[in-house]
Short mmCIF file of N, CA and C in Angstrom, two decimals:
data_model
loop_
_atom_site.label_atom_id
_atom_site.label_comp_id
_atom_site.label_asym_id
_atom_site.label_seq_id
_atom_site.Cartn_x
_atom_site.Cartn_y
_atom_site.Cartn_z
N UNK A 1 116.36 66.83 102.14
CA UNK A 1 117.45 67.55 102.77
C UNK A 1 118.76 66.79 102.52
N UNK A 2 119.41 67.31 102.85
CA UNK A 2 121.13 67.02 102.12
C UNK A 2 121.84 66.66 103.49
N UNK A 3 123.24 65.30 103.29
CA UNK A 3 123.65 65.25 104.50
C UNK A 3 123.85 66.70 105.42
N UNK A 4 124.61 67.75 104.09
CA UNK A 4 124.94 68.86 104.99
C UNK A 4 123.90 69.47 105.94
N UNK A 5 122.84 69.75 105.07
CA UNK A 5 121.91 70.30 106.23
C UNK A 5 121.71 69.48 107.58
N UNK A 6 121.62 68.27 107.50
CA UNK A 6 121.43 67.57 108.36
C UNK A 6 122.30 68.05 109.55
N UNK A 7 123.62 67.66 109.27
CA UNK A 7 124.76 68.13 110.16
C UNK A 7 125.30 69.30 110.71
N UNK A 8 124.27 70.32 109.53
CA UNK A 8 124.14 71.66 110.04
C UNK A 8 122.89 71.80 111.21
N UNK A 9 122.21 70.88 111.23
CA UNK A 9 120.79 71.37 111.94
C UNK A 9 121.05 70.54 112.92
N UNK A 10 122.10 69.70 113.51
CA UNK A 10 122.43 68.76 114.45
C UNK A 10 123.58 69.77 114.88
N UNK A 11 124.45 70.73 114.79
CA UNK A 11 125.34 71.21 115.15
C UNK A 11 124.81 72.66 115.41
N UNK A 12 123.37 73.04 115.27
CA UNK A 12 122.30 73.79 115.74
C UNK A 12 123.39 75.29 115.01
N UNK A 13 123.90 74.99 113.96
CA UNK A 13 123.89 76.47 113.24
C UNK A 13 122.87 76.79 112.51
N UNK A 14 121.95 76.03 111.96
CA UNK A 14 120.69 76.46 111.43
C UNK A 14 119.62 77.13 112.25
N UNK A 15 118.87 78.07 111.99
CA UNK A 15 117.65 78.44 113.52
C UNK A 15 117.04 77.62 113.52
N UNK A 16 116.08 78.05 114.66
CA UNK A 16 115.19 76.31 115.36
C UNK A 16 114.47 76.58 114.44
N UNK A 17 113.67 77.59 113.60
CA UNK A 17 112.44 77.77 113.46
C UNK A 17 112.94 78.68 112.02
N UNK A 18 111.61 79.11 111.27
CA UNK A 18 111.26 80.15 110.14
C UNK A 18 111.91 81.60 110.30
N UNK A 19 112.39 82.41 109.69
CA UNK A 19 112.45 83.70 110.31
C UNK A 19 112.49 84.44 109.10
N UNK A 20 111.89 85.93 109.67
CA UNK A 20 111.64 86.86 109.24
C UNK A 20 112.47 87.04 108.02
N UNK A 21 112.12 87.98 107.22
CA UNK A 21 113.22 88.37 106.07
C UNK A 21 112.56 89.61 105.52
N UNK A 22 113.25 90.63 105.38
CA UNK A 22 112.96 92.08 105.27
C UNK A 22 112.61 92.53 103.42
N UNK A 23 111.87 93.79 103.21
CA UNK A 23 111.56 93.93 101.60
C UNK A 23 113.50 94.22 101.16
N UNK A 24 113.54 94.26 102.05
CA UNK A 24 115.34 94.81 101.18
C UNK A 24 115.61 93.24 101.01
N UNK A 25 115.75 92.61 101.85
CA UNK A 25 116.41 91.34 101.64
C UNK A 25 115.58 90.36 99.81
N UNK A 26 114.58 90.71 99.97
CA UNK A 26 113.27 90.24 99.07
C UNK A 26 114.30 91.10 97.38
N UNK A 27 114.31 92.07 97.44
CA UNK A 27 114.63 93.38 96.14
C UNK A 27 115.96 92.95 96.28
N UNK A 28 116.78 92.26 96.91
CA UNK A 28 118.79 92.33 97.00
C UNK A 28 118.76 90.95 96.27
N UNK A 29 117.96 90.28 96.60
CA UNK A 29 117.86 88.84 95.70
C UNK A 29 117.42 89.01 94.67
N UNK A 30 116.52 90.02 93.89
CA UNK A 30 116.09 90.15 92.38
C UNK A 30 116.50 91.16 91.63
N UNK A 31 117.96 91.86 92.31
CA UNK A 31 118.88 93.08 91.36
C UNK A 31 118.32 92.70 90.34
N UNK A 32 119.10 91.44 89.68
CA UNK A 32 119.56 91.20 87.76
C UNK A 32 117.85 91.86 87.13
N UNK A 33 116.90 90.98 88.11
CA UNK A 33 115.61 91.23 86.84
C UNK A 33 115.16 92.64 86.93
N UNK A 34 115.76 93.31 88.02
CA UNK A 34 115.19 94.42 88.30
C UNK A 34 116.09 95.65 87.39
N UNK A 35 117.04 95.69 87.42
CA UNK A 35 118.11 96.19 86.08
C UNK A 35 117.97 96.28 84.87
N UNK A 36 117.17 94.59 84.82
CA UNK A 36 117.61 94.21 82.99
C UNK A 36 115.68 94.77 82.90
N UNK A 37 114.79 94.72 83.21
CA UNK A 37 113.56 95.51 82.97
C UNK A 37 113.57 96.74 83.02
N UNK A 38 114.34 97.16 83.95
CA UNK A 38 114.54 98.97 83.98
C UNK A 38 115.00 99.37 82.72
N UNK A 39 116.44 98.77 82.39
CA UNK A 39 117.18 98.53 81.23
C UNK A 39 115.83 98.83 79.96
N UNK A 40 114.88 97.49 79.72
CA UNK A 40 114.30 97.59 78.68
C UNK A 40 113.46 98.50 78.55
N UNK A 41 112.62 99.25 79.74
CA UNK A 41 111.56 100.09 79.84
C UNK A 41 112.61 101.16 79.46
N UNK A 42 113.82 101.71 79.81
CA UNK A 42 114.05 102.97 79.25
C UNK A 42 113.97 103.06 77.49
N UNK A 43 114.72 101.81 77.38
CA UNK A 43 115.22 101.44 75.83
C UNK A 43 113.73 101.97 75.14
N UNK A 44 112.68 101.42 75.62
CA UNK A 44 111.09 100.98 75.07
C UNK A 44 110.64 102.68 75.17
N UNK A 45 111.04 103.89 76.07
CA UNK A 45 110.89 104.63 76.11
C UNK A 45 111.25 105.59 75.57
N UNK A 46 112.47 105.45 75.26
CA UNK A 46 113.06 106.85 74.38
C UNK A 46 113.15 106.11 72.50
N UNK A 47 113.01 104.63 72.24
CA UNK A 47 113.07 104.05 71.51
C UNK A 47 111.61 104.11 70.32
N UNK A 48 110.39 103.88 70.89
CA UNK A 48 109.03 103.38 70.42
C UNK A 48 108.50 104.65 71.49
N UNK A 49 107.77 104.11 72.33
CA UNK A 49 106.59 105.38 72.50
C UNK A 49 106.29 104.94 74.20
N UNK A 50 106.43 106.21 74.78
CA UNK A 50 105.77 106.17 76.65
C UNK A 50 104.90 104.85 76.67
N UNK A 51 103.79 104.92 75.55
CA UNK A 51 102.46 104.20 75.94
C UNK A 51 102.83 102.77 75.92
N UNK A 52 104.48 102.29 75.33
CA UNK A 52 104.42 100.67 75.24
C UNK A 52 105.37 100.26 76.85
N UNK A 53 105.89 101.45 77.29
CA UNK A 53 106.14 101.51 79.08
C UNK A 53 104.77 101.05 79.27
N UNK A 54 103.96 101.89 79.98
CA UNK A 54 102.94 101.85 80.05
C UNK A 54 102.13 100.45 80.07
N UNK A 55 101.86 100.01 78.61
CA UNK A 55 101.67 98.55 79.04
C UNK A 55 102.78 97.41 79.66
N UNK A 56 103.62 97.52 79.54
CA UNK A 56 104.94 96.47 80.04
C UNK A 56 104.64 96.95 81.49
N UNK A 57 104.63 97.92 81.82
CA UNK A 57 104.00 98.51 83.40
C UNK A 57 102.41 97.78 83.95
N UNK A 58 101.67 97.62 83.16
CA UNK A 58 100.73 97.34 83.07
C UNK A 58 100.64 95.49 83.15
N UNK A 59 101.35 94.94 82.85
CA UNK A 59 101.12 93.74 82.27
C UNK A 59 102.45 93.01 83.64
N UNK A 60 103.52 93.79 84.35
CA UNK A 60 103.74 93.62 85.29
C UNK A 60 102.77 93.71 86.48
N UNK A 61 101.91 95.06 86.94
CA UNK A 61 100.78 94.58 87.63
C UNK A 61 99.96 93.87 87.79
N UNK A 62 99.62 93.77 86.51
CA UNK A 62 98.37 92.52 86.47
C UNK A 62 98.85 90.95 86.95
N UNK A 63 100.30 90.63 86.70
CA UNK A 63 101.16 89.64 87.18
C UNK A 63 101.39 89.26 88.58
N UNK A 64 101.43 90.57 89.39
CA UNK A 64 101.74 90.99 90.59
C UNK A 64 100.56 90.65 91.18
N UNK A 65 99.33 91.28 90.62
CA UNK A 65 97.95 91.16 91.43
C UNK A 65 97.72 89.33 90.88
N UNK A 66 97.24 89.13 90.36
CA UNK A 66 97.40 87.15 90.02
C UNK A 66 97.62 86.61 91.05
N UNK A 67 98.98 86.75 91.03
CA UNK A 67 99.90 86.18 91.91
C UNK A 67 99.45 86.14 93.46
N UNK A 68 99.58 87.78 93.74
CA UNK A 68 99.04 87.53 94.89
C UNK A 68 97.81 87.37 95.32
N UNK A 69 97.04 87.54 94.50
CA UNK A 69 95.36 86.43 94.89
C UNK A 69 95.92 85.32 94.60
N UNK A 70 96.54 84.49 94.32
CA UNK A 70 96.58 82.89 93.91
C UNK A 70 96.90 82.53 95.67
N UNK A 71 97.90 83.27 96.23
CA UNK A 71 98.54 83.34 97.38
C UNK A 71 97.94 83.72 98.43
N UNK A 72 97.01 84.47 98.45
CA UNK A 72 95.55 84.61 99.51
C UNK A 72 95.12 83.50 99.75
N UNK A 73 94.56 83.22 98.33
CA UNK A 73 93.77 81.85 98.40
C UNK A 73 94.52 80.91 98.87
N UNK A 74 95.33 80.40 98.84
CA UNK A 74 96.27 79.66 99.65
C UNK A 74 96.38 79.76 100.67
N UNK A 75 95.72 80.29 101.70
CA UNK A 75 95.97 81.36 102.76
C UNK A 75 97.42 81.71 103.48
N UNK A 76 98.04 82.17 102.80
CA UNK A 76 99.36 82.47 102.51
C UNK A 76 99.34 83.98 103.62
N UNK A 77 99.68 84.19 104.39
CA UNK A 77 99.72 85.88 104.85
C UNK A 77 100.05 86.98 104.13
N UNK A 78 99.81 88.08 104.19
CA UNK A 78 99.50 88.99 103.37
C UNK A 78 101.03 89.31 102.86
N UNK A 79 101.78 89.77 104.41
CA UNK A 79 103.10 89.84 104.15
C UNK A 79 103.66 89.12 102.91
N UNK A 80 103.23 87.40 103.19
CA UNK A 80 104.17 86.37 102.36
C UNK A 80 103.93 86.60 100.84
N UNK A 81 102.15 86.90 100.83
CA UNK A 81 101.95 87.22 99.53
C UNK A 81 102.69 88.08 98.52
N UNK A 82 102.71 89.22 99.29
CA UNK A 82 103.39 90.50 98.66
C UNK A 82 104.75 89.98 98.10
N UNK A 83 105.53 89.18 99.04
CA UNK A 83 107.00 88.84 98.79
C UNK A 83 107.31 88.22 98.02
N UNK A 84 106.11 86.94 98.08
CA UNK A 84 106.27 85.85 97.08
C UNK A 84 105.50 86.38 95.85
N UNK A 85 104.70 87.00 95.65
CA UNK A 85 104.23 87.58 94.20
C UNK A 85 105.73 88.29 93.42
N UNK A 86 105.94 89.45 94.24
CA UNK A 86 106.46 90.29 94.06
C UNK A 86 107.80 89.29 92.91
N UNK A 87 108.01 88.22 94.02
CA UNK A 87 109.61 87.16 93.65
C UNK A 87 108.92 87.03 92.96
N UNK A 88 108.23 86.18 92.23
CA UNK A 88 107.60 85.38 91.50
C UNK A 88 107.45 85.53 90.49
N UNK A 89 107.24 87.10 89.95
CA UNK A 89 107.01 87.85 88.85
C UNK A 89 108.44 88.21 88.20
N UNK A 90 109.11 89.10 89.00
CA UNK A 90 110.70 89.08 88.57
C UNK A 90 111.47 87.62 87.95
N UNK A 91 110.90 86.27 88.95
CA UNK A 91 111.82 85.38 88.71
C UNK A 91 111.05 84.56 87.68
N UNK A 92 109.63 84.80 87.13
CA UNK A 92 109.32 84.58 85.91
C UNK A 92 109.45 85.32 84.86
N UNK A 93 109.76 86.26 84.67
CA UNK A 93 110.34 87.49 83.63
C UNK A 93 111.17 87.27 83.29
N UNK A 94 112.02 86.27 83.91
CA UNK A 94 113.74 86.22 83.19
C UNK A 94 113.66 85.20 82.37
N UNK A 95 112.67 84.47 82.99
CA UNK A 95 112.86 82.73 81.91
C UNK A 95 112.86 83.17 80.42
N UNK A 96 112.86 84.19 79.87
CA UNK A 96 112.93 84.44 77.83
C UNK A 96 114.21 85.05 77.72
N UNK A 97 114.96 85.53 79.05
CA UNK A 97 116.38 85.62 78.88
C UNK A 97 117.29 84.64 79.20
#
């Protein structure tokens, strides 16, 4: 932790505790990857052929499901899973951009 936090969490603007965070809040933090994939799936669609959507669709789920079994097993809550897969996948998709 950083002096600031420190002095933030001694001047009790930080919460005491963990808190909630909503699927909007989760999707408002991953616009860019969520754009720039939409972006390529149309390109991939009217460009080459439905069926290579399709797998790029495909190969995002299978990412998604991984993920969140890795995160079960962790015993991670179901909620957290979903959120943190969900992040996880977007915010590994960008690393070739």
């Amino acid at each position: 932790m950083t002096r600031n936090h420190i002095e933030l969490w001694h001047d009790r603007v930080l919460p005491s505790g963990p808190e909630r965070i909503g699927f909007g809040a989760v999707l408002r933090g991953s616009l860019l990857p969520i754009f720039v994939w939409t972006g390529v799936a149309c390109f991939a669609y009217f460009v080459y052929n439905p069926l290579v959507v399709m797998v790029l669709g495909g190969l995002f789920a299978l990412s998604f499901v991984v993920g969140f079994g890795l995160r079960r097993r962790a015993r991670h809550s179901v909620r957290c899973s979903i959120y943190g897969a969900l992040g996880r996948v977007l915010d590994k998709s960008m690393a070739g951009f």
